[in-house]
mmCIF file of C-alpha atoms and ligand atoms in Angstrom:
data_model
loop_
_atom_site.group_PDB
_atom_site.id
_atom_site.type_symbol
_atom_site.label_atom_id
_atom_site.label_comp_id
_atom_site.label_asym_id
_atom_site.label_seq_id
_atom_site.Cartn_x
_atom_site.Cartn_y
_atom_site.Cartn_z
ATOM 1 C CA MET A 17 32.079 5.736 40.735
ATOM 2 C CA GLU A 18 32.467 2.987 43.164
ATOM 3 C CA HIS A 19 33.596 5.189 46.205
ATOM 4 C CA GLU A 20 30.935 7.454 45.756
ATOM 5 C CA ILE A 21 27.737 7.549 47.966
ATOM 6 C CA LYS A 22 24.863 5.997 45.800
ATOM 7 C CA ASN A 23 23.156 8.526 43.129
ATOM 8 C CA GLY A 24 26.241 11.131 43.634
ATOM 9 C CA ILE A 25 27.034 13.431 40.992
ATOM 10 C CA THR A 26 30.011 11.411 39.031
ATOM 11 C CA ASN A 27 27.079 8.357 39.177
ATOM 12 C CA ARG A 28 24.537 10.622 37.495
ATOM 13 C CA VAL A 29 26.855 12.168 34.990
ATOM 14 C CA LEU A 30 28.497 8.873 33.860
ATOM 15 C CA GLN A 31 25.507 6.782 34.117
ATOM 16 C CA SER A 32 24.043 7.337 30.457
ATOM 17 C CA LEU A 33 27.448 5.733 29.506
ATOM 18 C CA PHE A 34 25.861 2.177 30.823
ATOM 19 C CA TYR A 35 22.275 2.995 29.755
ATOM 20 C CA ARG A 36 21.297 0.024 27.146
ATOM 21 C CA PRO A 37 17.244 0.639 25.946
ATOM 22 C CA LYS A 38 15.679 -2.459 25.954
ATOM 23 C CA PRO A 39 12.362 -2.953 25.598
ATOM 24 C CA GLU A 40 10.858 -5.572 27.937
ATOM 25 C CA GLN A 41 7.801 -7.660 26.957
ATOM 26 C CA LEU A 42 4.859 -6.548 28.533
ATOM 27 C CA ASN A 43 2.921 -8.966 31.279
ATOM 28 C CA GLU A 44 -0.022 -10.347 30.785
ATOM 29 C CA LYS A 45 -2.079 -7.845 33.138
ATOM 30 C CA THR A 46 -0.748 -4.887 30.717
ATOM 31 C CA VAL A 47 -1.986 -6.375 27.770
ATOM 32 C CA GLU A 48 -5.514 -6.905 29.263
ATOM 33 C CA GLN A 49 -5.352 -2.991 30.180
ATOM 34 C CA LEU A 50 -4.034 -1.952 26.988
ATOM 35 C CA TYR A 51 -6.013 -4.205 24.557
ATOM 36 C CA ASP A 52 -9.811 -4.767 24.217
ATOM 37 C CA GLN A 53 -10.830 -8.527 23.391
ATOM 38 C CA THR A 54 -11.496 -7.238 19.863
ATOM 39 C CA ILE A 55 -8.219 -5.251 18.563
ATOM 40 C CA ARG A 56 -9.370 -3.131 16.020
ATOM 41 C CA SER A 57 -6.362 -2.648 13.557
ATOM 42 C CA SER A 58 -5.850 -2.343 9.829
ATOM 43 C CA VAL A 59 -3.708 -4.382 7.377
ATOM 44 C CA SER A 60 -1.414 -1.404 6.709
ATOM 45 C CA ARG A 61 -1.108 -1.139 10.758
ATOM 46 C CA LEU A 62 0.106 -4.665 10.479
ATOM 47 C CA GLU A 63 2.704 -3.925 7.961
ATOM 48 C CA THR A 64 4.105 -1.392 10.308
ATOM 49 C CA TYR A 65 4.138 -4.239 12.812
ATOM 50 C CA HIS A 66 6.382 -6.486 10.448
ATOM 51 C CA GLN A 67 8.825 -3.217 10.115
ATOM 52 C CA CYS A 68 9.402 -2.935 13.385
ATOM 53 C CA SER A 69 7.242 -4.067 16.513
ATOM 54 C CA TYR A 70 8.299 -0.974 18.522
ATOM 55 C CA ARG A 71 7.342 1.257 16.154
ATOM 56 C CA TYR A 72 3.691 -0.113 16.038
ATOM 57 C CA PHE A 73 3.532 0.028 20.076
ATOM 58 C CA ALA A 74 4.922 3.702 20.102
ATOM 59 C CA GLN A 75 2.133 4.556 17.043
ATOM 60 C CA TYR A 76 -0.905 2.153 17.546
ATOM 61 C CA THR A 77 -0.594 1.062 21.205
ATOM 62 C CA LEU A 78 0.624 4.116 23.030
ATOM 63 C CA GLY A 79 -0.951 6.492 20.551
ATOM 64 C CA LEU A 80 2.146 8.825 20.058
ATOM 65 C CA ASN A 81 1.979 11.254 17.565
ATOM 66 C CA GLU A 82 4.815 13.697 16.163
ATOM 67 C CA ARG A 83 3.534 17.230 16.998
ATOM 68 C CA SER A 84 1.911 18.463 13.497
ATOM 69 C CA THR A 85 3.768 21.499 11.858
ATOM 70 C CA PHE A 86 2.155 23.790 8.981
ATOM 71 C CA GLN A 87 3.977 21.763 5.792
ATOM 72 C CA LEU A 88 3.233 20.198 2.827
ATOM 73 C CA ALA A 89 4.202 16.057 3.406
ATOM 74 C CA ALA A 90 4.244 13.588 1.042
ATOM 75 C CA PRO A 91 0.875 12.152 2.743
ATOM 76 C CA ASP A 92 -0.900 15.464 2.133
ATOM 77 C CA ILE A 93 0.003 15.228 -1.547
ATOM 78 C CA GLY A 94 -0.791 11.789 -1.732
ATOM 79 C CA GLN A 95 -4.429 12.430 -0.228
ATOM 80 C CA LEU A 96 -5.086 15.305 -2.631
ATOM 81 C CA PHE A 97 -4.068 12.655 -5.629
ATOM 82 C CA HIS A 98 -6.197 10.152 -4.157
ATOM 83 C CA GLU A 99 -9.349 12.407 -3.115
ATOM 84 C CA SER A 100 -8.885 14.070 -6.513
ATOM 85 C CA LEU A 101 -9.095 10.817 -8.824
ATOM 86 C CA ARG A 102 -12.023 9.669 -6.452
ATOM 87 C CA ALA A 103 -14.074 12.777 -6.684
ATOM 88 C CA ILE A 104 -13.456 13.009 -10.556
ATOM 89 C CA THR A 105 -14.574 9.082 -10.873
ATOM 90 C CA GLU A 106 -17.547 10.047 -8.637
ATOM 91 C CA TRP A 107 -18.489 12.597 -10.832
ATOM 92 C CA VAL A 108 -18.011 10.762 -14.329
ATOM 93 C CA TYR A 109 -20.826 7.858 -13.241
ATOM 94 C CA GLN A 110 -22.758 10.669 -11.447
ATOM 95 C CA GLU A 111 -23.292 12.550 -14.859
ATOM 96 C CA GLY A 112 -23.873 9.416 -16.817
ATOM 97 C CA LYS A 113 -20.521 9.496 -18.478
ATOM 98 C CA ALA A 114 -17.674 6.755 -18.956
ATOM 99 C CA PHE A 115 -14.064 7.285 -18.300
ATOM 100 C CA PHE A 116 -13.014 5.966 -21.912
ATOM 101 C CA GLU A 117 -15.423 8.958 -23.713
ATOM 102 C CA LEU A 118 -13.808 11.925 -21.705
ATOM 103 C CA THR A 119 -12.166 14.732 -24.146
ATOM 104 C CA ASP A 120 -9.126 16.667 -23.120
ATOM 105 C CA GLU A 121 -11.431 19.499 -22.032
ATOM 106 C CA ASP A 122 -13.688 17.452 -19.932
ATOM 107 C CA ILE A 123 -10.283 16.101 -18.156
ATOM 108 C CA ARG A 124 -8.777 19.665 -17.514
ATOM 109 C CA ALA A 125 -12.440 20.721 -16.231
ATOM 110 C CA TYR A 126 -13.007 17.652 -13.823
ATOM 111 C CA ALA A 127 -9.062 18.323 -12.675
ATOM 112 C CA ARG A 128 -9.602 22.190 -12.084
ATOM 113 C CA ARG A 129 -13.235 21.090 -10.140
ATOM 114 C CA ALA A 130 -11.183 18.547 -8.396
ATOM 115 C CA VAL A 131 -8.264 20.639 -7.000
ATOM 116 C CA GLU A 132 -11.067 23.639 -6.211
ATOM 117 C CA LYS A 133 -12.465 21.495 -3.985
ATOM 118 C CA LEU A 134 -10.175 19.581 -2.611
ATOM 119 C CA ALA A 135 -7.298 21.996 -1.709
ATOM 120 C CA PRO A 136 -8.916 24.453 0.634
ATOM 121 C CA VAL A 137 -9.470 21.545 3.040
ATOM 122 C CA LEU A 138 -6.030 20.227 3.005
ATOM 123 C CA ASN A 139 -3.746 21.400 5.896
ATOM 124 C CA HIS A 140 -5.055 24.041 7.003
ATOM 125 C CA GLN A 141 -5.244 25.714 3.470
ATOM 126 C CA ILE A 142 -1.431 25.461 2.790
ATOM 127 C CA LEU A 143 -1.884 25.281 -0.798
ATOM 128 C CA PHE A 144 -3.086 29.206 -0.551
ATOM 129 C CA SER A 145 -0.338 30.476 1.878
ATOM 130 C CA SER A 146 2.333 31.451 -0.400
ATOM 131 C CA ASN A 147 2.954 32.389 -4.131
ATOM 132 C CA ARG A 148 4.984 29.125 -3.774
ATOM 133 C CA TYR A 149 2.797 26.847 -2.430
ATOM 134 C CA LYS A 150 -0.184 28.179 -5.208
ATOM 135 C CA TYR A 151 2.552 27.537 -8.029
ATOM 136 C CA ILE A 152 2.850 23.679 -6.479
ATOM 137 C CA LEU A 153 -0.938 23.489 -6.528
ATOM 138 C CA ARG A 154 -1.005 24.254 -10.679
ATOM 139 C CA LYS A 155 1.621 21.533 -10.708
ATOM 140 C CA LEU A 156 0.014 18.880 -8.754
ATOM 141 C CA GLU A 157 -3.341 19.979 -10.779
ATOM 142 C CA GLN A 158 -1.088 18.774 -13.991
ATOM 143 C CA VAL A 159 -0.454 15.765 -12.559
ATOM 144 C CA ILE A 160 -4.089 14.879 -11.909
ATOM 145 C CA ILE A 161 -4.750 15.873 -15.347
ATOM 146 C CA ARG A 162 -1.934 13.827 -16.619
ATOM 147 C CA ALA A 163 -2.823 10.750 -14.676
ATOM 148 C CA THR A 164 -6.782 11.338 -15.516
ATOM 149 C CA ASN A 165 -5.757 11.426 -19.458
ATOM 150 C CA VAL A 166 -4.268 7.978 -18.754
ATOM 151 C CA LEU A 167 -6.965 6.540 -17.051
ATOM 152 C CA ALA A 168 -9.104 7.310 -19.926
ATOM 153 C CA TYR A 169 -6.616 6.004 -22.279
ATOM 154 C CA GLN A 170 -6.329 2.845 -20.208
ATOM 155 C CA ALA A 171 -10.385 2.777 -20.364
ATOM 156 C CA ARG A 172 -10.589 2.980 -24.086
ATOM 157 C CA HIS A 173 -8.537 -0.427 -24.163
ATOM 158 C CA SER A 174 -9.738 -2.014 -21.260
ATOM 159 C CA GLU A 175 -12.744 -4.338 -20.703
ATOM 160 C CA PHE A 176 -12.162 -4.131 -17.234
ATOM 161 C CA ALA A 177 -14.308 -1.135 -15.811
ATOM 162 C CA PRO A 178 -14.342 0.422 -12.222
ATOM 163 C CA THR A 179 -17.160 -1.193 -10.018
ATOM 164 C CA GLY A 180 -16.175 0.867 -6.780
ATOM 165 C CA ILE A 181 -14.032 3.277 -5.756
ATOM 166 C CA GLU A 182 -12.820 4.245 -2.306
ATOM 167 C CA ILE A 183 -14.435 1.236 -1.096
ATOM 168 C CA GLY A 184 -14.139 0.592 2.991
ATOM 169 C CA PHE A 185 -14.332 -2.580 4.839
ATOM 170 C CA GLY A 186 -14.759 -2.882 8.511
ATOM 171 C CA ARG A 187 -17.586 -1.888 11.026
ATOM 172 C CA ARG A 188 -20.133 0.727 9.242
ATOM 173 C CA HIS A 189 -18.539 0.165 5.791
ATOM 174 C CA LYS A 190 -19.561 -1.179 3.055
ATOM 175 C CA LEU A 191 -17.765 -4.597 3.271
ATOM 176 C CA PRO A 192 -17.521 -6.381 6.573
ATOM 177 C CA PRO A 193 -14.290 -6.201 8.612
ATOM 178 C CA LEU A 194 -11.620 -8.884 8.060
ATOM 179 C CA GLN A 195 -11.873 -11.139 11.418
ATOM 180 C CA LEU A 196 -8.937 -13.329 12.658
ATOM 181 C CA ASN A 197 -9.269 -15.210 15.839
ATOM 182 C CA LEU A 198 -6.399 -15.102 18.302
ATOM 183 C CA PRO A 199 -5.287 -17.161 21.288
ATOM 184 C CA LYS A 200 -6.880 -16.110 24.811
ATOM 185 C CA GLY A 201 -10.184 -15.354 23.329
ATOM 186 C CA TYR A 202 -9.025 -12.131 21.276
ATOM 187 C CA GLN A 203 -10.103 -11.384 17.768
ATOM 188 C CA LEU A 204 -8.096 -9.263 15.382
ATOM 189 C CA GLU A 205 -10.745 -7.293 13.455
ATOM 190 C CA LEU A 206 -8.977 -5.398 10.443
ATOM 191 C CA SER A 207 -10.564 -2.653 8.447
ATOM 192 C CA GLY A 208 -9.012 -0.849 5.515
ATOM 193 C CA ARG A 209 -9.998 1.639 2.471
ATOM 194 C CA ILE A 210 -9.410 0.094 -0.838
ATOM 195 C CA ASP A 211 -8.806 2.677 -3.558
ATOM 196 C CA ARG A 212 -10.727 1.121 -6.940
ATOM 197 C CA VAL A 213 -11.996 -2.415 -7.767
ATOM 198 C CA ASP A 214 -12.474 -3.101 -11.261
ATOM 199 C CA GLN A 215 -14.749 -5.892 -12.965
ATOM 200 C CA ALA A 216 -14.912 -7.597 -16.553
ATOM 201 C CA GLU A 217 -17.069 -10.553 -17.444
ATOM 202 C CA ILE A 218 -15.481 -13.054 -19.518
ATOM 203 C CA ASP A 219 -17.059 -16.022 -20.685
ATOM 204 C CA ASP A 220 -19.867 -15.741 -18.129
ATOM 205 C CA GLN A 221 -17.159 -15.697 -15.521
ATOM 206 C CA LEU A 222 -16.676 -12.342 -12.973
ATOM 207 C CA TYR A 223 -13.261 -11.368 -12.575
ATOM 208 C CA LEU A 224 -12.143 -8.683 -10.285
ATOM 209 C CA ARG A 225 -8.787 -6.936 -9.793
ATOM 210 C CA ILE A 226 -7.537 -4.616 -7.311
ATOM 211 C CA VAL A 227 -5.903 -1.184 -8.250
ATOM 212 C CA ASP A 228 -4.088 1.064 -5.837
ATOM 213 C CA TYR A 229 -3.205 4.772 -6.576
ATOM 214 C CA LYS A 230 0.469 5.462 -5.294
ATOM 215 C CA SER A 231 2.079 8.639 -5.506
ATOM 216 C CA SER A 232 5.654 6.648 -5.625
ATOM 217 C CA GLN A 233 6.705 3.989 -7.845
ATOM 218 C CA LYS A 234 5.739 0.891 -6.427
ATOM 219 C CA ASP A 235 5.306 -2.797 -7.567
ATOM 220 C CA LEU A 236 4.353 -6.038 -5.534
ATOM 221 C CA SER A 237 7.625 -7.364 -4.121
ATOM 222 C CA LEU A 238 7.463 -10.932 -3.354
ATOM 223 C CA VAL A 239 10.115 -10.423 -0.779
ATOM 224 C CA ASP A 240 7.843 -7.907 1.208
ATOM 225 C CA VAL A 241 4.953 -10.194 0.972
ATOM 226 C CA TYR A 242 6.783 -12.947 2.515
ATOM 227 C CA TYR A 243 8.162 -10.699 5.273
ATOM 228 C CA GLY A 244 4.689 -9.132 6.088
ATOM 229 C CA LEU A 245 5.699 -5.627 4.397
ATOM 230 C CA ALA A 246 3.302 -5.446 1.853
ATOM 231 C CA LEU A 247 0.157 -7.261 3.117
ATOM 232 C CA GLN A 248 -2.556 -4.577 1.272
ATOM 233 C CA MET A 249 -3.212 -5.542 -1.777
ATOM 234 C CA LEU A 250 -3.474 -9.425 -1.462
ATOM 235 C CA THR A 251 -5.752 -8.527 1.630
ATOM 236 C CA TYR A 252 -7.928 -6.531 -0.266
ATOM 237 C CA LEU A 253 -8.341 -8.991 -3.237
ATOM 238 C CA ASP A 254 -9.199 -11.563 -0.510
ATOM 239 C CA VAL A 255 -11.847 -9.472 1.037
ATOM 240 C CA VAL A 256 -13.552 -8.596 -2.463
ATOM 241 C CA LEU A 257 -13.547 -12.082 -3.474
ATOM 242 C CA THR A 258 -14.794 -12.991 -0.162
ATOM 243 C CA HIS A 259 -18.029 -10.687 -0.398
ATOM 244 C CA SER A 260 -18.418 -10.783 -3.827
ATOM 245 C CA THR A 261 -21.869 -12.574 -4.027
ATOM 246 C CA LYS A 262 -23.171 -10.266 -1.673
ATOM 247 C CA TRP A 263 -21.668 -7.074 -3.038
ATOM 248 C CA VAL A 264 -22.033 -7.604 -6.766
ATOM 249 C CA GLY A 265 -24.203 -10.460 -7.184
ATOM 250 C CA LYS A 266 -21.972 -13.122 -8.301
ATOM 251 C CA GLN A 267 -19.139 -15.229 -7.011
ATOM 252 C CA ALA A 268 -15.526 -13.638 -8.641
ATOM 253 C CA GLU A 269 -12.586 -14.776 -9.361
ATOM 254 C CA PRO A 270 -9.218 -12.896 -8.700
ATOM 255 C CA ALA A 271 -7.984 -11.047 -12.255
ATOM 256 C CA GLY A 272 -4.911 -9.118 -10.029
ATOM 257 C CA VAL A 273 -3.643 -6.479 -8.240
ATOM 258 C CA LEU A 274 -2.218 -3.425 -9.776
ATOM 259 C CA TYR A 275 -0.257 -0.226 -8.645
ATOM 260 C CA PHE A 276 -1.331 2.666 -10.438
ATOM 261 C CA HIS A 277 1.594 5.454 -9.912
ATOM 262 C CA VAL A 278 -0.136 9.063 -10.084
ATOM 263 C CA HIS A 279 2.950 11.426 -11.499
ATOM 264 C CA ASN A 280 4.001 13.616 -13.994
ATOM 265 C CA PRO A 281 6.832 12.007 -16.193
ATOM 266 C CA THR A 282 9.447 13.425 -17.717
ATOM 267 C CA ILE A 283 10.263 11.931 -21.145
ATOM 268 C CA SER A 284 13.506 11.908 -22.543
ATOM 269 C CA ASP A 285 14.594 13.581 -25.848
ATOM 270 C CA PRO A 286 11.309 15.100 -26.996
ATOM 271 C CA LYS A 287 12.860 17.144 -29.666
ATOM 272 C CA GLU A 288 13.260 13.904 -31.484
ATOM 273 C CA ALA A 289 9.926 12.211 -31.331
ATOM 274 C CA ASP A 290 7.010 13.270 -32.926
ATOM 275 C CA ASP A 291 3.587 13.660 -30.715
ATOM 276 C CA GLU A 292 2.351 9.994 -31.352
ATOM 277 C CA ALA A 293 5.818 8.656 -30.063
ATOM 278 C CA LEU A 294 5.549 10.852 -26.825
ATOM 279 C CA GLU A 295 1.945 10.193 -26.193
ATOM 280 C CA GLU A 296 3.209 6.544 -26.511
ATOM 281 C CA GLU A 297 6.150 7.243 -24.040
ATOM 282 C CA MET A 298 3.973 8.847 -21.577
ATOM 283 C CA ILE A 299 1.347 5.974 -21.453
ATOM 284 C CA LYS A 300 4.281 3.738 -20.881
ATOM 285 C CA ALA A 301 5.318 5.583 -18.051
ATOM 286 C CA PHE A 302 2.152 4.925 -16.514
ATOM 287 C CA LYS A 303 2.355 1.259 -17.095
ATOM 288 C CA MET A 304 0.668 -0.487 -13.817
ATOM 289 C CA LYS A 305 2.671 -2.790 -11.711
ATOM 290 C CA GLY A 306 1.560 -5.792 -9.862
ATOM 291 C CA LEU A 307 0.391 -9.120 -10.260
ATOM 292 C CA LEU A 308 -1.947 -10.872 -12.910
ATOM 293 C CA LEU A 309 -4.162 -13.950 -12.939
ATOM 294 C CA GLU A 310 -2.002 -16.668 -15.490
ATOM 295 C CA ASP A 311 -5.189 -16.651 -17.817
ATOM 296 C CA GLU A 312 -4.310 -14.964 -21.560
ATOM 297 C CA ASP A 313 -8.090 -13.924 -21.942
ATOM 298 C CA VAL A 314 -8.308 -12.199 -18.591
ATOM 299 C CA ALA A 315 -4.782 -10.194 -19.449
ATOM 300 C CA LYS A 316 -5.967 -9.496 -22.943
ATOM 301 C CA ALA A 317 -9.018 -8.018 -21.762
ATOM 302 C CA MET A 318 -6.931 -5.550 -19.442
ATOM 303 C CA ASP A 319 -5.340 -4.417 -22.836
ATOM 304 C CA GLN A 320 -7.457 -5.166 -26.001
ATOM 305 C CA SER A 321 -5.068 -3.136 -28.384
ATOM 306 C CA LEU A 322 -2.008 -5.997 -27.572
ATOM 307 C CA GLU A 323 -1.693 -8.180 -30.084
ATOM 308 C CA SER A 324 1.757 -9.259 -29.628
ATOM 309 C CA GLY A 325 4.484 -8.000 -27.407
ATOM 310 C CA MET A 326 4.874 -6.438 -24.124
ATOM 311 C CA SER A 327 1.502 -4.387 -22.986
ATOM 312 C CA LYS A 328 1.499 -0.543 -22.087
ATOM 313 C CA ILE A 329 -1.007 -0.877 -19.642
ATOM 314 C CA ALA A 330 -0.523 -3.715 -17.622
ATOM 315 C CA PRO A 331 2.538 -6.233 -16.405
ATOM 316 C CA PHE A 332 2.247 -8.783 -19.293
ATOM 317 C CA GLY A 333 3.335 -9.577 -22.929
ATOM 318 C CA VAL A 334 1.836 -12.276 -25.194
ATOM 319 C CA LYS A 335 3.639 -14.330 -28.021
ATOM 320 C CA LYS A 336 2.310 -14.369 -31.868
ATOM 321 C CA ASP A 337 0.621 -17.459 -30.507
ATOM 322 C CA GLY A 338 -1.538 -15.868 -27.782
ATOM 323 C CA SER A 339 0.713 -17.071 -25.031
ATOM 324 C CA PHE A 340 2.088 -15.353 -22.738
ATOM 325 C CA ARG A 341 5.743 -13.907 -22.981
ATOM 326 C CA SER A 342 8.254 -14.281 -20.331
ATOM 327 C CA GLY A 343 8.739 -11.164 -17.930
ATOM 328 C CA SER A 344 4.848 -11.541 -17.612
ATOM 329 C CA LYS A 345 3.864 -10.925 -13.708
ATOM 330 C CA THR A 346 1.181 -13.781 -13.612
ATOM 331 C CA VAL A 347 0.466 -16.524 -10.942
ATOM 332 C CA ASP A 348 -2.479 -19.040 -11.456
ATOM 333 C CA GLN A 349 -5.806 -18.935 -9.567
ATOM 334 C CA GLU A 350 -4.795 -21.589 -6.978
ATOM 335 C CA VAL A 351 -1.417 -19.476 -5.940
ATOM 336 C CA PHE A 352 -3.746 -16.671 -5.737
ATOM 337 C CA GLN A 353 -5.700 -18.638 -3.015
ATOM 338 C CA ARG A 354 -2.547 -19.778 -1.527
ATOM 339 C CA MET A 355 -0.906 -16.525 -1.139
ATOM 340 C CA ASN A 356 -3.824 -15.313 0.344
ATOM 341 C CA LYS A 357 -4.287 -18.069 2.924
ATOM 342 C CA TYR A 358 -0.172 -17.444 3.364
ATOM 343 C CA VAL A 359 -1.059 -13.575 4.402
ATOM 344 C CA ARG A 360 -4.039 -14.245 6.688
ATOM 345 C CA HIS A 361 -1.496 -16.559 8.694
ATOM 346 C CA VAL A 362 1.431 -13.768 8.824
ATOM 347 C CA MET A 363 -1.459 -11.170 9.760
ATOM 348 C CA MET A 364 -2.682 -13.656 12.667
ATOM 349 C CA ASN A 365 0.991 -14.376 13.904
ATOM 350 C CA ALA A 366 1.565 -10.504 14.312
ATOM 351 C CA GLY A 367 -1.845 -10.773 16.156
ATOM 352 C CA ASN A 368 -0.675 -13.659 18.348
ATOM 353 C CA GLU A 369 2.669 -11.490 19.265
ATOM 354 C CA ILE A 370 0.625 -8.103 19.873
ATOM 355 C CA VAL A 371 -1.649 -10.624 22.766
ATOM 356 C CA ASN A 372 1.456 -12.015 24.090
ATOM 357 C CA GLY A 373 2.725 -8.333 24.865
ATOM 358 C CA GLU A 374 5.849 -8.733 22.831
ATOM 359 C CA VAL A 375 7.219 -5.017 21.880
ATOM 360 C CA LYS A 376 10.903 -5.722 20.259
ATOM 361 C CA LEU A 377 13.421 -3.508 18.965
ATOM 362 C CA ASN A 378 13.332 -5.545 15.579
ATOM 363 C CA PRO A 379 13.626 -2.925 12.554
ATOM 364 C CA TYR A 380 14.417 -5.061 9.091
ATOM 365 C CA GLN A 381 17.008 -4.483 7.270
ATOM 366 C CA LYS A 382 16.933 -4.747 3.307
ATOM 367 C CA LYS A 383 19.390 -4.517 0.994
ATOM 368 C CA ASP A 384 18.610 -1.237 -0.137
ATOM 369 C CA SER A 385 16.623 0.063 3.156
ATOM 370 C CA VAL A 386 15.906 0.086 6.848
ATOM 371 C CA ALA A 387 12.827 0.207 8.883
ATOM 372 C CA CYS A 388 14.077 3.482 10.747
ATOM 373 C CA THR A 389 15.011 5.585 8.000
ATOM 374 C CA TYR A 390 11.688 7.783 7.687
ATOM 375 C CA CYS A 391 10.528 6.257 11.390
ATOM 376 C CA PRO A 392 9.892 9.299 13.736
ATOM 377 C CA PHE A 393 10.096 7.330 16.825
ATOM 378 C CA GLN A 394 13.809 7.219 17.019
ATOM 379 C CA SER A 395 14.210 9.805 19.921
ATOM 380 C CA VAL A 396 11.902 7.258 21.722
ATOM 381 C CA CYS A 397 13.272 3.810 21.276
ATOM 382 C CA GLN A 398 16.841 5.260 21.027
ATOM 383 C CA PHE A 399 17.669 2.103 18.670
ATOM 384 C CA ASP A 400 21.395 2.366 18.223
ATOM 385 C CA PRO A 401 23.034 -0.279 15.799
ATOM 386 C CA THR A 402 26.510 0.481 17.240
ATOM 387 C CA LEU A 403 25.423 -1.014 20.277
ATOM 388 C CA ASP A 404 26.064 -4.888 20.449
ATOM 389 C CA GLU A 405 22.419 -5.642 21.727
ATOM 390 C CA HIS A 406 20.637 -3.754 18.851
ATOM 391 C CA GLU A 407 20.802 -5.339 15.612
ATOM 392 C CA TYR A 408 18.886 -4.950 12.317
ATOM 393 C CA ARG A 409 16.699 -7.938 11.669
ATOM 394 C CA ARG A 410 18.268 -8.560 8.037
ATOM 395 C CA LEU A 411 15.605 -9.908 5.618
ATOM 396 C CA LYS A 412 17.277 -12.806 3.132
ATOM 397 C CA GLU A 413 15.995 -11.555 -0.157
ATOM 398 C CA ASP A 414 15.802 -13.613 -3.235
ATOM 399 C CA SER A 415 14.513 -13.582 -6.636
ATOM 400 C CA ASP A 416 10.675 -13.551 -7.127
ATOM 401 C CA PRO A 417 10.331 -17.097 -8.044
ATOM 402 C CA ALA A 418 12.522 -18.047 -5.231
ATOM 403 C CA MET A 419 10.204 -15.811 -3.157
ATOM 404 C CA LEU A 420 6.923 -17.610 -4.166
ATOM 405 C CA GLU A 421 8.309 -20.605 -3.666
ATOM 406 C CA ARG A 422 9.029 -19.981 0.052
ATOM 407 C CA ILE A 423 5.615 -18.368 0.555
ATOM 408 C CA LEU A 424 4.250 -21.888 -0.999
ATOM 409 C CA LYS A 425 6.266 -23.948 1.031
ATOM 410 C CA ARG A 426 4.983 -22.333 4.098
ATOM 411 C CA GLU A 427 1.452 -22.126 3.173
ATOM 412 C CA GLU A 428 1.852 -26.037 2.601
ATOM 413 C CA GLU A 429 3.015 -26.502 6.332
ATOM 414 C CA LEU A 430 0.175 -24.480 7.706
HETATM 415 S S1 LIG B 18 13.223 4.014 15.120
HETATM 416 FE FE1 LIG B 18 13.737 2.150 13.859
HETATM 417 S S2 LIG B 18 14.366 0.815 15.867
HETATM 418 FE FE2 LIG B 18 13.042 2.551 16.488
HETATM 419 S S3 LIG B 18 10.543 2.187 16.475
HETATM 420 FE FE3 LIG B 18 11.353 3.611 14.579
HETATM 421 S S4 LIG B 18 11.551 1.403 13.165
HETATM 422 FE FE4 LIG B 18 11.921 0.680 15.196
#
C-alpha cells in the first residue's frame, strides 16, 4: 500500500481493514438546521435516547425507517390489544354499563366486536391473509376475552375506576404538552398517550393512578428509571397530577403506576385443581406490577377483598394489623414527587445533549441485555464490540432500595 499510487487497487481493497466507524459531534450550524427552536419529541423517544444516542439520531433525527414488510410483528399485536381494550372500555361506558357488572357473554360479544372492527385495519388485513393468520386472530381474541374478564374481576374488587382511556397530552390533545426549557433558547416539547387513568376518592381526597397495558411482562425497574430507560409511567403520573384540577376538577394525589400484562397465561397442573382454584390462579397471573403510594387506605381501595396476605390485583400485601407486608411495592408521596423531579431532570439532560449535537455510539449493557439486540440500525452505525474504540455503556445495577437511594441522592443535588 505504501508503494502504490494514491487510491490504487490495493488501497481500495484493504482500506476496510482500517475503517473505524466513529460518529462525530454535530456542529452548531448543523444542529440549527436539524432542529426547530421547539423540539417536539416524546417520552418514549427519550427512553430510546438513553438506550443509545446514535439510535435516537438515526431513528428520530434522520428519520430512517426499516422497509416495511408484510408480517405480523410484536408491535402490531400490541396495537391490536391496546385498541381492543380501549374500544371495549369506550363501548361499556357509552352503553351506560360498568366493568364490574359485565357477564361472560357480554365480554365475549365485546371481544368479537373489537376484533371484527380492528383486524381489517391492521397491517393491510394481514390477519385475514391465510388460514394460519385467521387461527392466530382467534387466539388473539381469546387473549382479549381473558384480559377483559380479569379487568371486570379487578373492577368488582376495587374502588378505582377508569376516568380516562388513551388520554393524549401534547398539541391538540386533551392535556397540554410537557415543556422543558433547554439552553440556547431551545425548548423540549413532549407529548404522549396514556393507556388508562383510574381515580378513587378516599376521605375527600382524589387519587389518580396510571395503568399501562403491555403485551409482555413488565415491572417498574428503578435501575431503568435511574438510567432514563423507563421514564414513561412517572412522567404520565406527573402530567395527570399537574393538570388534575383543570381535567377532573380537583387537585389529585398520586396513587401509583401499574402495568397490566395482556396475555393468555398457562396455568400449571390443571387436572389437580378445581374451577375455583383455577380461576384464582388465573387472576394471580394477571396481578399488576409497578409502584404504589404507601398509604394503607389507598392500597386497600385497589383490592377491597384483601383482609390480610398478598393482593392478587396489585403489588402489595397487608398484615393482620392492617400495615403493609414486606414485599409491597410502595413509596410515600414525597418520594413520588422527588422521583418526578428526577425524571424531568433526566429528560432535560437528554435535551441538552441533543441540542449540543452529541451523537455517540453508546449502547447500554445490563446484566441480561444490550441495547443493540432489537435495534434495526446496526448496518448503519456498524457498532462492533470487538473494536477497542467501541464499548458498551455498562449500567451499574443494584437492588431497588439502593437504586431508589441513588435517585433521591441525585435529586437532592439538583
Ligand atoms: S445497533 Fe446498537 S450501537 Fe447501533 S444504533 Fe442500534 S443500539 Fe446503537
